[in-house]
Coordinates of C-alpha atoms and ligand atoms in Angstrom, one line a residue:
X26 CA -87.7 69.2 -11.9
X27 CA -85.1 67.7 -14.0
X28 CA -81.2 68.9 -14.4
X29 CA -82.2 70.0 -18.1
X30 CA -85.5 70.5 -19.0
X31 CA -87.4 71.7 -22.7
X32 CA -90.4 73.9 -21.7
X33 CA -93.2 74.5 -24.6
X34 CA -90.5 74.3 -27.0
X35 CA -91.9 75.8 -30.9
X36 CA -89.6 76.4 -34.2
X37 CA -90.9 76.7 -37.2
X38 CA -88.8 76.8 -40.6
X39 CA -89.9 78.7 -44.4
X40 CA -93.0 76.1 -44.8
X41 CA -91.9 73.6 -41.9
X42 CA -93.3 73.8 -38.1
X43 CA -90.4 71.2 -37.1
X44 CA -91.4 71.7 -33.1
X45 CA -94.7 72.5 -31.3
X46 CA -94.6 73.2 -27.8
X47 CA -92.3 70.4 -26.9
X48 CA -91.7 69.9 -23.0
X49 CA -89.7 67.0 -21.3
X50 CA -87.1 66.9 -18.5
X51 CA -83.5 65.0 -18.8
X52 CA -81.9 63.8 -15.6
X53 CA -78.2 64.3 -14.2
X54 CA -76.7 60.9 -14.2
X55 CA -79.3 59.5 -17.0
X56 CA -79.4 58.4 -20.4
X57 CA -81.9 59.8 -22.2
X58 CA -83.7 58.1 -25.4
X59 CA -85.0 60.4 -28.1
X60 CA -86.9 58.7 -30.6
X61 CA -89.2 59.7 -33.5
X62 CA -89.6 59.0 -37.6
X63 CA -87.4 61.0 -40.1
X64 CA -88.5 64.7 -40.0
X65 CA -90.1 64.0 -36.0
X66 CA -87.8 66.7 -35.2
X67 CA -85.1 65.3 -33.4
X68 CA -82.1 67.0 -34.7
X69 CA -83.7 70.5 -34.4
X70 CA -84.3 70.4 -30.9
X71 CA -80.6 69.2 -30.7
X72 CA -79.5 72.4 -32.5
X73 CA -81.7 74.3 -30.3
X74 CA -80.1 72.7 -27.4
X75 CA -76.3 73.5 -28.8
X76 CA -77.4 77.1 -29.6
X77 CA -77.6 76.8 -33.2
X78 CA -80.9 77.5 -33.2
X79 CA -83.2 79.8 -31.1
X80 CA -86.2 78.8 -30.9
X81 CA -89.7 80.9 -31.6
X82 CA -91.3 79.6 -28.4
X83 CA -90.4 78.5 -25.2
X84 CA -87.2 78.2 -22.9
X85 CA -84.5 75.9 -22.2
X86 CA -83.8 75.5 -18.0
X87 CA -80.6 74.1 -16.6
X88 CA -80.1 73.4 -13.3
X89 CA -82.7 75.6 -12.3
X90 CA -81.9 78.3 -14.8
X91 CA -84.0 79.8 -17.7
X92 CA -81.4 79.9 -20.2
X93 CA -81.9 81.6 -23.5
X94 CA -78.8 80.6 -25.9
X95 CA -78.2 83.0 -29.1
X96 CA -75.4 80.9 -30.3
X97 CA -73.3 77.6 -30.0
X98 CA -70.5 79.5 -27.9
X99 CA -73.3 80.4 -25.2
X100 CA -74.2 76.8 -24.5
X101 CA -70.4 75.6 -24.5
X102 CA -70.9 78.2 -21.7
X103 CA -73.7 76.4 -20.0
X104 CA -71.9 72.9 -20.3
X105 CA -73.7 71.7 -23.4
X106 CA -72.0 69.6 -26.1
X107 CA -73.6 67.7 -28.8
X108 CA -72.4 65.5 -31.3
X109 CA -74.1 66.0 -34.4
X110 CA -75.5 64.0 -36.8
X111 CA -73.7 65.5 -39.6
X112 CA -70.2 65.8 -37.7
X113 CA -68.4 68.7 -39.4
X114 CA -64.4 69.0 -38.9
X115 CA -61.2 70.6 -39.9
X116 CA -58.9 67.6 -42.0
X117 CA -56.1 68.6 -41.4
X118 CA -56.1 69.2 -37.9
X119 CA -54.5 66.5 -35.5
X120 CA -56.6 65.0 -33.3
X121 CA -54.3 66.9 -30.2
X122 CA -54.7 70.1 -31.9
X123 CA -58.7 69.9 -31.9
X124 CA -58.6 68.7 -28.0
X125 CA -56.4 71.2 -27.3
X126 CA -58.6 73.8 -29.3
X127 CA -59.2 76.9 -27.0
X128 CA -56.8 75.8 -24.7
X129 CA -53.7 76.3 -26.1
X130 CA -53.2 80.2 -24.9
X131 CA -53.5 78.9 -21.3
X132 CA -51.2 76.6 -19.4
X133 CA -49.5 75.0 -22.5
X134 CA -47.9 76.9 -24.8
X135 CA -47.6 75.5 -28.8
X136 CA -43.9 75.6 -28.8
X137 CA -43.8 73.2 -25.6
X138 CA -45.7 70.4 -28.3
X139 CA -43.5 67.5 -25.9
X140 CA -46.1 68.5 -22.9
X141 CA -49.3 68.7 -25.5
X142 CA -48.9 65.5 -26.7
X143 CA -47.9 63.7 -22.8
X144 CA -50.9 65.3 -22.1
X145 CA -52.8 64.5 -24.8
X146 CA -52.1 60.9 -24.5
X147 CA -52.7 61.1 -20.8
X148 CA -56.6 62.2 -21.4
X149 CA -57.5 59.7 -24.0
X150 CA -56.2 56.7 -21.8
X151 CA -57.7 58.0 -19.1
X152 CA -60.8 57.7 -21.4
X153 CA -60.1 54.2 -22.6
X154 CA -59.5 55.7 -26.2
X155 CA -57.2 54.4 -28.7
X156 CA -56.2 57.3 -30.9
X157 CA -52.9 58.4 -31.6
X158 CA -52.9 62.3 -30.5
X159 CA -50.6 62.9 -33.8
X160 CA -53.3 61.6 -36.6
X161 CA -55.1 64.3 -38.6
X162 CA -58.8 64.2 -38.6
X163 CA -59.0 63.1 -42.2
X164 CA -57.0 59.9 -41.2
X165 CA -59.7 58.8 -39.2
X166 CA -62.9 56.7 -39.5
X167 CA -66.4 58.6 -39.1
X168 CA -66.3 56.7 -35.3
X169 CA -62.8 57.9 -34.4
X170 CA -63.8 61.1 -35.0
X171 CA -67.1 61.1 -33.0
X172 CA -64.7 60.0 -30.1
X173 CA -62.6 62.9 -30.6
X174 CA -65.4 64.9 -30.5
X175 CA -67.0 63.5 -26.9
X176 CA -63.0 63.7 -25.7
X177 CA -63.4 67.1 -26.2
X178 CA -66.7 67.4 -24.4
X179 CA -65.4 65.3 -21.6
X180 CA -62.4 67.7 -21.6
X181 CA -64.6 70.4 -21.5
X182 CA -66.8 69.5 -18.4
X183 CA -69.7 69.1 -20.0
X184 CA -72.3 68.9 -17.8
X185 CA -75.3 68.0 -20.7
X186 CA -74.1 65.8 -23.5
X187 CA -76.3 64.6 -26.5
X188 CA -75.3 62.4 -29.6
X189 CA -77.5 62.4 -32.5
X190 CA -77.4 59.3 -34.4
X191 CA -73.6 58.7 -33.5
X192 CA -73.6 54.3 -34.2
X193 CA -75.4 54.7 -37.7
X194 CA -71.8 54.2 -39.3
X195 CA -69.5 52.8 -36.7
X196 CA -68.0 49.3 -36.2
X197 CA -69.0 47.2 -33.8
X198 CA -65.8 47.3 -31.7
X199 CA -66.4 51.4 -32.0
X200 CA -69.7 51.1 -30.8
X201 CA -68.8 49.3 -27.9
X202 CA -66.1 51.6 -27.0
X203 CA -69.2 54.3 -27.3
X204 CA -70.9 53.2 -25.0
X205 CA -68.5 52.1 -22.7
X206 CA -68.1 55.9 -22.5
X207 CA -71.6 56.5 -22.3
X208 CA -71.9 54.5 -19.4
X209 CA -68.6 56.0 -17.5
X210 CA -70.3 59.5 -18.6
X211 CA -73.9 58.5 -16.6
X212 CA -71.5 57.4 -13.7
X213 CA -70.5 60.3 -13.7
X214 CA -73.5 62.2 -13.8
X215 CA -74.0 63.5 -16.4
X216 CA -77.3 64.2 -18.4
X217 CA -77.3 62.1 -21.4
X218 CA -79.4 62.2 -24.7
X219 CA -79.4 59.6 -27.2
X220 CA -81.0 59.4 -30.4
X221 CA -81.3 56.4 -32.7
X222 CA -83.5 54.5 -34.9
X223 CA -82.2 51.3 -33.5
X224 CA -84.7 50.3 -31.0
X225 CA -82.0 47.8 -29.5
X226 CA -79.4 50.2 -28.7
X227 CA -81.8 52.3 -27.1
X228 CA -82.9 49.5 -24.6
X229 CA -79.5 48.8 -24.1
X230 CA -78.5 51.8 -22.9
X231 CA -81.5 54.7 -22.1
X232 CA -82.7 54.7 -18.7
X233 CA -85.7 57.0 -20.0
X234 CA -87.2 57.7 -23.6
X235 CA -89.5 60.4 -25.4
X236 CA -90.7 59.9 -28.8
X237 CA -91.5 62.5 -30.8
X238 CA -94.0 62.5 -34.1
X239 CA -94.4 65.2 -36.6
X240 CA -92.7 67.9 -33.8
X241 CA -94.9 67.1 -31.3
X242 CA -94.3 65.2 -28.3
X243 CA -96.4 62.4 -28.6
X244 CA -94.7 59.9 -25.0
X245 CA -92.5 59.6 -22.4
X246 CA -91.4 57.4 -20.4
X247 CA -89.6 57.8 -17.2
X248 CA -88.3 54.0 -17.5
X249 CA -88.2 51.6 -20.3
X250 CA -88.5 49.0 -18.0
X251 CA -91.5 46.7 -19.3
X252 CA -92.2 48.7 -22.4
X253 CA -91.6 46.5 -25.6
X254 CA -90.2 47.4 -29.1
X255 CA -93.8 47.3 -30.3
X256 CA -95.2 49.6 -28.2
X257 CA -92.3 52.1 -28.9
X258 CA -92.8 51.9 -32.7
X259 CA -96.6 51.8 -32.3
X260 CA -95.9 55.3 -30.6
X261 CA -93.0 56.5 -33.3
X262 CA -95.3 56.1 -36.5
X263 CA -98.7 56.0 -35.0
X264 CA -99.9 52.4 -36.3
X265 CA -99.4 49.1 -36.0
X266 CA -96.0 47.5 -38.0
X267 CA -96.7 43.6 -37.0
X268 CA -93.8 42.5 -39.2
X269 CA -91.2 45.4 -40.2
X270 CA -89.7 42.9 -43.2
X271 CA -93.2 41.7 -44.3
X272 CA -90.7 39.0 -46.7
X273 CA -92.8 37.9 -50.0
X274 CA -91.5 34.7 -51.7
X275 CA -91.7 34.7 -55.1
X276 CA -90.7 33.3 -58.8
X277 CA -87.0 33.3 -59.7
X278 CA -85.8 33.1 -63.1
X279 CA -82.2 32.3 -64.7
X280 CA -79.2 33.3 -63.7
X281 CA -78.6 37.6 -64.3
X282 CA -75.5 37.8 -63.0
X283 CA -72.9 35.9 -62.8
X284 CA -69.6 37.0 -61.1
X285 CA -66.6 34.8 -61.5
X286 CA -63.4 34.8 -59.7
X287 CA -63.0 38.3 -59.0
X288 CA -60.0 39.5 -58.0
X289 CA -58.9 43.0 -56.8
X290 CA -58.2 45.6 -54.5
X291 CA -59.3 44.0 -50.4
X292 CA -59.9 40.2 -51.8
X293 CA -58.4 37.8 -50.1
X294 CA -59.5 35.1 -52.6
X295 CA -61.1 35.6 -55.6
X296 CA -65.0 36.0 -55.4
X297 CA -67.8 33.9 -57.3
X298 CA -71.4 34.1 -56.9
X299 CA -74.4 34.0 -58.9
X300 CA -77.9 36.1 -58.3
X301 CA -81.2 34.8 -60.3
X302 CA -83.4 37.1 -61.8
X303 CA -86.4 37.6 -59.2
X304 CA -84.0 36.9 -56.3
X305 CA -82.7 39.2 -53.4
X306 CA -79.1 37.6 -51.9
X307 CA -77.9 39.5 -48.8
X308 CA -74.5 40.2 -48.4
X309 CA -74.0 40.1 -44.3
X310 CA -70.7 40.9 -43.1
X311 CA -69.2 43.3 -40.3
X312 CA -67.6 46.6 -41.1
X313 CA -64.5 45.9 -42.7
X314 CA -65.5 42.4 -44.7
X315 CA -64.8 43.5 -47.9
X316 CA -68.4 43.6 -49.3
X317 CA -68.5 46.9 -50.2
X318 CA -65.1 46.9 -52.2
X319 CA -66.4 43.6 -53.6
X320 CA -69.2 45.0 -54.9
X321 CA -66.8 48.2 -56.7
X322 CA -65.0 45.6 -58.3
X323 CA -68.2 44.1 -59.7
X324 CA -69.3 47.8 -60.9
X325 CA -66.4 48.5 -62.3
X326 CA -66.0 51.6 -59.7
X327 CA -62.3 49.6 -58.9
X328 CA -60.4 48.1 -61.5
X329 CA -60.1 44.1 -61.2
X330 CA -56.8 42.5 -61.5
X331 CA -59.1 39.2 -62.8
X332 CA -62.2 37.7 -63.2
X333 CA -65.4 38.0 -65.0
X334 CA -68.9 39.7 -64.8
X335 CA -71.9 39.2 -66.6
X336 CA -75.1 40.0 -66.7
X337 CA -77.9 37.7 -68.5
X338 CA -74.8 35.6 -69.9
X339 CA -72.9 38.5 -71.9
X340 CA -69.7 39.4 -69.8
X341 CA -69.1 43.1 -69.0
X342 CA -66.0 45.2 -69.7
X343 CA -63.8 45.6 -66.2
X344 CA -63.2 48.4 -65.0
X345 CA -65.8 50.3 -66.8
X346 CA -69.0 51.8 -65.0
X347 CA -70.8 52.7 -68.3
X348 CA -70.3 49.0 -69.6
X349 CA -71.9 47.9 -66.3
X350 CA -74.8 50.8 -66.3
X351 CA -75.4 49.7 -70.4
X352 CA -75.8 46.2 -69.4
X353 CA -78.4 47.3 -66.6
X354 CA -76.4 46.8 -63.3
X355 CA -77.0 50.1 -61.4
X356 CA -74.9 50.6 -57.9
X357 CA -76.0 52.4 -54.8
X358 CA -73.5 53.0 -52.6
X359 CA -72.8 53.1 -48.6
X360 CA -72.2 56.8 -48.7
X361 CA -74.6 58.4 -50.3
X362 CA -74.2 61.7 -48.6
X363 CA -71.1 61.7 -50.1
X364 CA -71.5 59.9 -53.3
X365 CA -74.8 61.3 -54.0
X366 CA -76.3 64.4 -52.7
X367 CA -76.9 67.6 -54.4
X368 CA -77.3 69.8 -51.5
X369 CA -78.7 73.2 -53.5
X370 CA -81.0 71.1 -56.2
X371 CA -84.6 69.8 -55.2
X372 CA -85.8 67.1 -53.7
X373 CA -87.4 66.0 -57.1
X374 CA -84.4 66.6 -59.1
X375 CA -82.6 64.7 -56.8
X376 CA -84.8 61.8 -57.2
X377 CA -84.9 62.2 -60.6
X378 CA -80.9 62.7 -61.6
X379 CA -80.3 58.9 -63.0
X380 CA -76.8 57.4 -62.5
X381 CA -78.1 56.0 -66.3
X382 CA -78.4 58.7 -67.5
X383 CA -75.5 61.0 -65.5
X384 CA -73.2 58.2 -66.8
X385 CA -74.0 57.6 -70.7
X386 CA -75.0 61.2 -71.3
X387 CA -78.1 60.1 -72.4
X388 CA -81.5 61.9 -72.1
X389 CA -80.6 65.5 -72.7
X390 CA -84.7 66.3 -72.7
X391 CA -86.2 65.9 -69.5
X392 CA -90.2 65.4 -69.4
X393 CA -91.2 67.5 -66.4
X394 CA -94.3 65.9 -65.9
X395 CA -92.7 62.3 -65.4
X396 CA -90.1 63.8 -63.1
X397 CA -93.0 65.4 -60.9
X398 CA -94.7 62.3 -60.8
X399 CA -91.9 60.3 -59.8
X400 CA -90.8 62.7 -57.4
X401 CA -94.3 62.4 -56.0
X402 CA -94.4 58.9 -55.8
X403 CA -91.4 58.8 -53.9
X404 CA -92.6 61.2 -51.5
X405 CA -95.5 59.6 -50.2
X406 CA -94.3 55.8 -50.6
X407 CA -91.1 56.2 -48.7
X408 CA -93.4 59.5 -46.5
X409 CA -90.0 61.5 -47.2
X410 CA -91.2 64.7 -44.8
X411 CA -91.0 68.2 -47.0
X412 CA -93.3 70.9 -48.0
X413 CA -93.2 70.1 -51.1
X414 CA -91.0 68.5 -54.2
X415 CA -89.2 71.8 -54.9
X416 CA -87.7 72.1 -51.9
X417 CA -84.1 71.9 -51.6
X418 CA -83.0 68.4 -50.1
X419 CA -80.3 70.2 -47.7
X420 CA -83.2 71.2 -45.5
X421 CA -84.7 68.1 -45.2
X422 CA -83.9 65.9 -42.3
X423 CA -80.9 63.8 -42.4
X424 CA -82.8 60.4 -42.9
X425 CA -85.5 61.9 -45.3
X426 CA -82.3 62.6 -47.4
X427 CA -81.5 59.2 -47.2
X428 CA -85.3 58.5 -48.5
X429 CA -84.6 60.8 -51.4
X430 CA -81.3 59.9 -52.7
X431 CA -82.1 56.0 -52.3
X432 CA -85.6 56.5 -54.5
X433 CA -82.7 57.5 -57.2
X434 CA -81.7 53.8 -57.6
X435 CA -85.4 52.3 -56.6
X436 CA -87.0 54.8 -59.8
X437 CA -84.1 53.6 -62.0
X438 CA -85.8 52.4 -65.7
X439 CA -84.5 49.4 -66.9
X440 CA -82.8 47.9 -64.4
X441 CA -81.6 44.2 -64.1
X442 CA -79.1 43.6 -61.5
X443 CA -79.6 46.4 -58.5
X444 CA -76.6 46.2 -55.6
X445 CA -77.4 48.5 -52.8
X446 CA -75.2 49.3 -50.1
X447 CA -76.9 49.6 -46.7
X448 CA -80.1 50.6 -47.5
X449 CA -81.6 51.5 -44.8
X450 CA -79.4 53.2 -42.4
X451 CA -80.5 56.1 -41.0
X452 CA -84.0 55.3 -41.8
X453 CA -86.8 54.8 -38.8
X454 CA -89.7 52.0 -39.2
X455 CA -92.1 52.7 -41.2
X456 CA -90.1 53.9 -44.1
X457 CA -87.9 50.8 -43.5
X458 CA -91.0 48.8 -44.2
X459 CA -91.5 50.5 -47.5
X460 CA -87.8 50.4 -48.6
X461 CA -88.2 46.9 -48.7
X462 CA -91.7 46.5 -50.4
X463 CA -90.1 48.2 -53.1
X464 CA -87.1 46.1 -53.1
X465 CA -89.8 43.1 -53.5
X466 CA -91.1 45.2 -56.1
X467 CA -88.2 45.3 -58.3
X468 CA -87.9 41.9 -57.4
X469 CA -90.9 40.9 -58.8
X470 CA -90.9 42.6 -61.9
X471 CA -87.2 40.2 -62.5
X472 CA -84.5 42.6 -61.2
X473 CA -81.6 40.6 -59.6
X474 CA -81.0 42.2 -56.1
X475 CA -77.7 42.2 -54.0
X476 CA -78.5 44.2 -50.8
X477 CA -75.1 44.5 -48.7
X478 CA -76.0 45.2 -45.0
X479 CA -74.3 45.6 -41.8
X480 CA -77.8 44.5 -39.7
X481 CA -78.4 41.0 -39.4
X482 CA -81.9 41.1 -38.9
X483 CA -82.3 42.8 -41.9
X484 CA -80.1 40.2 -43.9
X485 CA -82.2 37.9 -42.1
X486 CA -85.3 39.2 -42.7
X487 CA -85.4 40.1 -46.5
X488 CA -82.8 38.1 -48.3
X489 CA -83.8 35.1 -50.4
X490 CA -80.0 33.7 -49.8
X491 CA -77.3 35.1 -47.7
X492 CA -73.8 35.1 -48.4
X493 CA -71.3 36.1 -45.5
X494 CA -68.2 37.9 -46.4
X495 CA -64.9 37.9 -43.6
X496 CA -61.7 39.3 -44.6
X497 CA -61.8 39.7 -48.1
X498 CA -63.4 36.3 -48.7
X499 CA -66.7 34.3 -49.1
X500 CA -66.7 32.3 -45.8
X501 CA -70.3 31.3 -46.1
X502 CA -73.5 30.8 -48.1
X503 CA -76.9 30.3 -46.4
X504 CA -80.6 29.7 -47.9
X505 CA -82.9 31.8 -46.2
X506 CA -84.3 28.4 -44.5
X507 CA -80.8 27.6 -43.2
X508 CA -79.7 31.2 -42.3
X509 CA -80.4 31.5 -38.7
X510 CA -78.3 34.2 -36.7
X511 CA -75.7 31.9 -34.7
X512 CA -74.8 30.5 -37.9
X513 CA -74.8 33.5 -39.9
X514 CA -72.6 35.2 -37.5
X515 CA -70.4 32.9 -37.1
X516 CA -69.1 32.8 -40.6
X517 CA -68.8 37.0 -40.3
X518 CA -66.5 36.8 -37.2
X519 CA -62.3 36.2 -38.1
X520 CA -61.5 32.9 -37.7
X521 CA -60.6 32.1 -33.8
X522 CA -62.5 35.5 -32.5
X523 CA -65.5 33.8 -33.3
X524 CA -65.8 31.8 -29.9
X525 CA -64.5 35.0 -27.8
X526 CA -66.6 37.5 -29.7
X527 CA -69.9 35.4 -30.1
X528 CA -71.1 37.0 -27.1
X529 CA -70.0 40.5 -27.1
X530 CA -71.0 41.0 -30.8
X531 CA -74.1 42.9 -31.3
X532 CA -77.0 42.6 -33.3
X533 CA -78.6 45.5 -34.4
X534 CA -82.5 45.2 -35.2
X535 CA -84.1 48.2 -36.6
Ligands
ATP614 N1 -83.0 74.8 -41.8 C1 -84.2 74.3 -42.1 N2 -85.0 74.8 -43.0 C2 -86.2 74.2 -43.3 N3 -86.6 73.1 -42.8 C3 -85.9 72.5 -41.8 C4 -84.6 73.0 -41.5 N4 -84.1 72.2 -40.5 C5 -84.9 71.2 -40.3 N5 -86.0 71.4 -41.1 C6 -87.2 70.6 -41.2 O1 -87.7 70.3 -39.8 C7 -88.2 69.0 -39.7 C8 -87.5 68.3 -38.6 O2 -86.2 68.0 -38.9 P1 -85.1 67.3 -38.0 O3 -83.8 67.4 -38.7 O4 -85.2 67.9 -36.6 O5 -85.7 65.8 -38.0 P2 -85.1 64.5 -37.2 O6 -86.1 64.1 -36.2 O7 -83.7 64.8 -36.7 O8 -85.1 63.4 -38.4 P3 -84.0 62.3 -38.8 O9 -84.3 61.0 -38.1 O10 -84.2 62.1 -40.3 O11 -82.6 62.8 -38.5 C9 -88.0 68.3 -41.0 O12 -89.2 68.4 -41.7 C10 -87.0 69.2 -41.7 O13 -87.1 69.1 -43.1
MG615 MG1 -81.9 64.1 -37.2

């Protein structure tokens, strides 16, 4: 028997069965991979785990145990912590106040703050983190604050310790420090989950795996040794995916737009690049490049200090979204969760609310027929899991709301120039697959496509051309027959780091 294991685990939801008698066993001093498409469940049985949940069937044992949790503060008791998917915080508390959270009555009192913050500081070097214990929450990037949130666990004594999805928006340097932990943590002995849709961070670091498929458990395996990546996805979506990118050449037209010497807030140097119509140029960069501020600029989201933008030869006003949206340039961002979602609304409205239209104040009359349609068509293509189009998108799974928001941009009417941020983070396989048949798609039909993207293989894989971005400037332009990884990479590192960090740097396939 296993330090933690899941016993004929059910839960349903309103209309959802998200678990059916799930049963697998975690070991003490193991990493544990939990895989599965967008809606497999995942999360759920991670909130049934952490006592947010209880769930309609079957029992949690620990350590021999039957344990029957009826909220989060029962399995604190038990020496659970999870970090969530959706990590939820207090801004404007310090990073020593929330490690110090619940233990501030005891030994150290909040007037003696001198011996909080030794102590403090003490606890995260021990830990091989560099935080400053005085920094409020809000201060911090998403992957700080995951790290505050496993301090605390570590401070706790947690004896089981899960992270849901915890590298989908860290930096590379962040996600080594992660599992630098992670592996101190299994050392330790402590039983480890891990969930990701990044098959190579799960070789890298599970000792074990289940996958799970529509709430079912559908494999295990007690060692990944031998197993390959397609056998793992074979298992995750239940057919065969010979080639994830499935890349279609095709026809490119003129030039649709045309950016020339951009200047603004994070460039270095000001940025020039054209995109044909028909073509897809990746923007490959590591977190922190500039691409994504680049590409504000270009929108008009951020104001540029110089530089033109046009699209099919007439140049767009700066600084002005609805100039850009009028001349057919549409904008998804990186954070779309926060950018994007409309948490009470339905998943067909939110498929259906166009930035077009959001933005010019156009369309007062919707045709409810057309939404429906569209809503549906999104629905199956991208298989975004819900009962049905009018349910509310806060219920759905984290990565089918990914699905839904993104169909926003990929139903846009009228487009020309699409620049989407990251488009597929978050997302598992199969659904990746689709993302980018649409993107060929749109492609196809003349739409010039920027795709900014933190995967290399991804870049790789779907990009016509590939332009690398590193501090703020262009340091590189590749065609798709040139692009190869070494090279590609080597123009994202900073200059100098590139021979020291060549080997450490990872590569993230999906
Ligand atoms: N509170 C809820 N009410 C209704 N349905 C829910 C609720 N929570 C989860 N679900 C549904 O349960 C199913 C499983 O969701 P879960 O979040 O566990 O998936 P997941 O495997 O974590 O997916 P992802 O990879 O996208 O994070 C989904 O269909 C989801 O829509
Ligand atoms: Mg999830």
């Amino acid at each position: 028997m296993s330090f933690l294991e899941f016993q004929g685990i059910g839960k349903a939801f309103p209309g959802v069965r998200a678990l059916s008698d799930v049963s697998f066993g975690v070991d003490a001093g193991s990493v544990h991979g939990l895989l599965g498409e967008n809606g497999a469940g995942k999360s759920t049985m991670m909130k049934i785990l952490g006592g947010e949940y209880v769930p309609n069937e079957g029992r949690l044992v620990i350590d021999g145990q039957p344990r029957a949790f009826r909220s989060a503060a029962d399995a604190i008791e038990a020496g659970v912590a999870i970090i969530h998917q959706e990590l939820q915080y207090v801004p404007e508390l310090s990073v020593m106040e929330n490690l110090l959270l619940g233990r501030l009555p005891t030994r150290l009192g909040l007037v003696d703050r001198r011996r909080a913050l030794d102590w403090t500081r003490q606890r995260l070097n021990a830990l091989g983190v560099d935080l400053d214990p005085r920094a409020k929450l809000k201060q911090l990037s998403i992957g700080q604050r995951q790290m505050v949130e496993i301090c605390k666990a570590v401070l706790r004594d947690a004896k089981i310790l899960a992270l849901d999805e915890p590298t989908s928006s860290l930096s590379h340097r962040e996600t080594d420090v992660l599992f630098r932990l992670v592996r101190d943590l299994k050392a330790q002995g402590k039983a480890m989950i891990y969930i990701s849709h990044r098959l190579d961070e799960i070789f890298e670091l599970c000792d074990a795996a289940t996958i799970f498929r529509d709430g079912r458990k559908v494999a295990d395996f007690p060692t990944l040794e031998g197993i390959t990546r397609d056998t793992l996805v074979q298992r995750m979506v239940g057919r065969e995916i010979s080639d994830i990118f499935g890349y279609r050449p095709r026809v490119q037209g003129d030039v649709r737009l045309a950016v020339r010497d951009v200047t603004g807030h994070a460039v270095a140097e000001p940025i020039g690049f054209d995109v044909r119509a028909g073509e897809i140029v990746g923007f490959f960069g590591l977190v922190g490049a500039g691409r994504s501020e680049t590409m504000r600029l270009i929108y008009g989201a951020d104001s540029r200090s110089g530089g033109t933008v046009a699209i099919d030869g007439k140049t767009l006003r700066s600084s002005d979204i609805r100039s850009a949206i009028r001349g057919g340039l549409m904008y998804c961002p990186e954070d779309r969760k926060e950018d994007g979602i409309i948490g009470v609304r339905s998943v067909a409205e939110n498929i259906n609310i166009s930035a077009r239209r959001n933005h010019l104040r156009a369309g007062m009359f919707v045709n409810e027929t057309n939404e429906a349609r569209t809503a549906d068509i999104f629905i199956e293509r991208l298989r975004i899991r819900t009962p049905n189009r009018r349910q509310e998108i806060r219920l759905l799974s984290g990565g089918n709301q990914q699905k839904a928001v993104l169909s926003r941009w990929l139903a846009e009417k009228d487009l020309r120039v699409l620049i989407i941020d990251e488009p597929t983070r978050g997302i598992d396989v199969g659904a990746k697959n689709e993302i980018y048949n649409v993107l060929y798609e749109l492609a196809e039909r003349g739409v010039a496509i920027v795709m900014v993207s933190s995967e290399l293989p991804e870049v790789l894989g779907v990009s016509d051309r590939v332009i690398v971005m590193c501090g703020g400037r262009i340091t590189g332009e590749f065609t798709r027959e040139q692009a190869s990884e070494e090279a590609v990479l080597a123009r994202a590192l900073p200059e100098g780091a590139a021979r020291a960090d060549a080997n450490t740097t990872r590569t993230v396939s999906p």
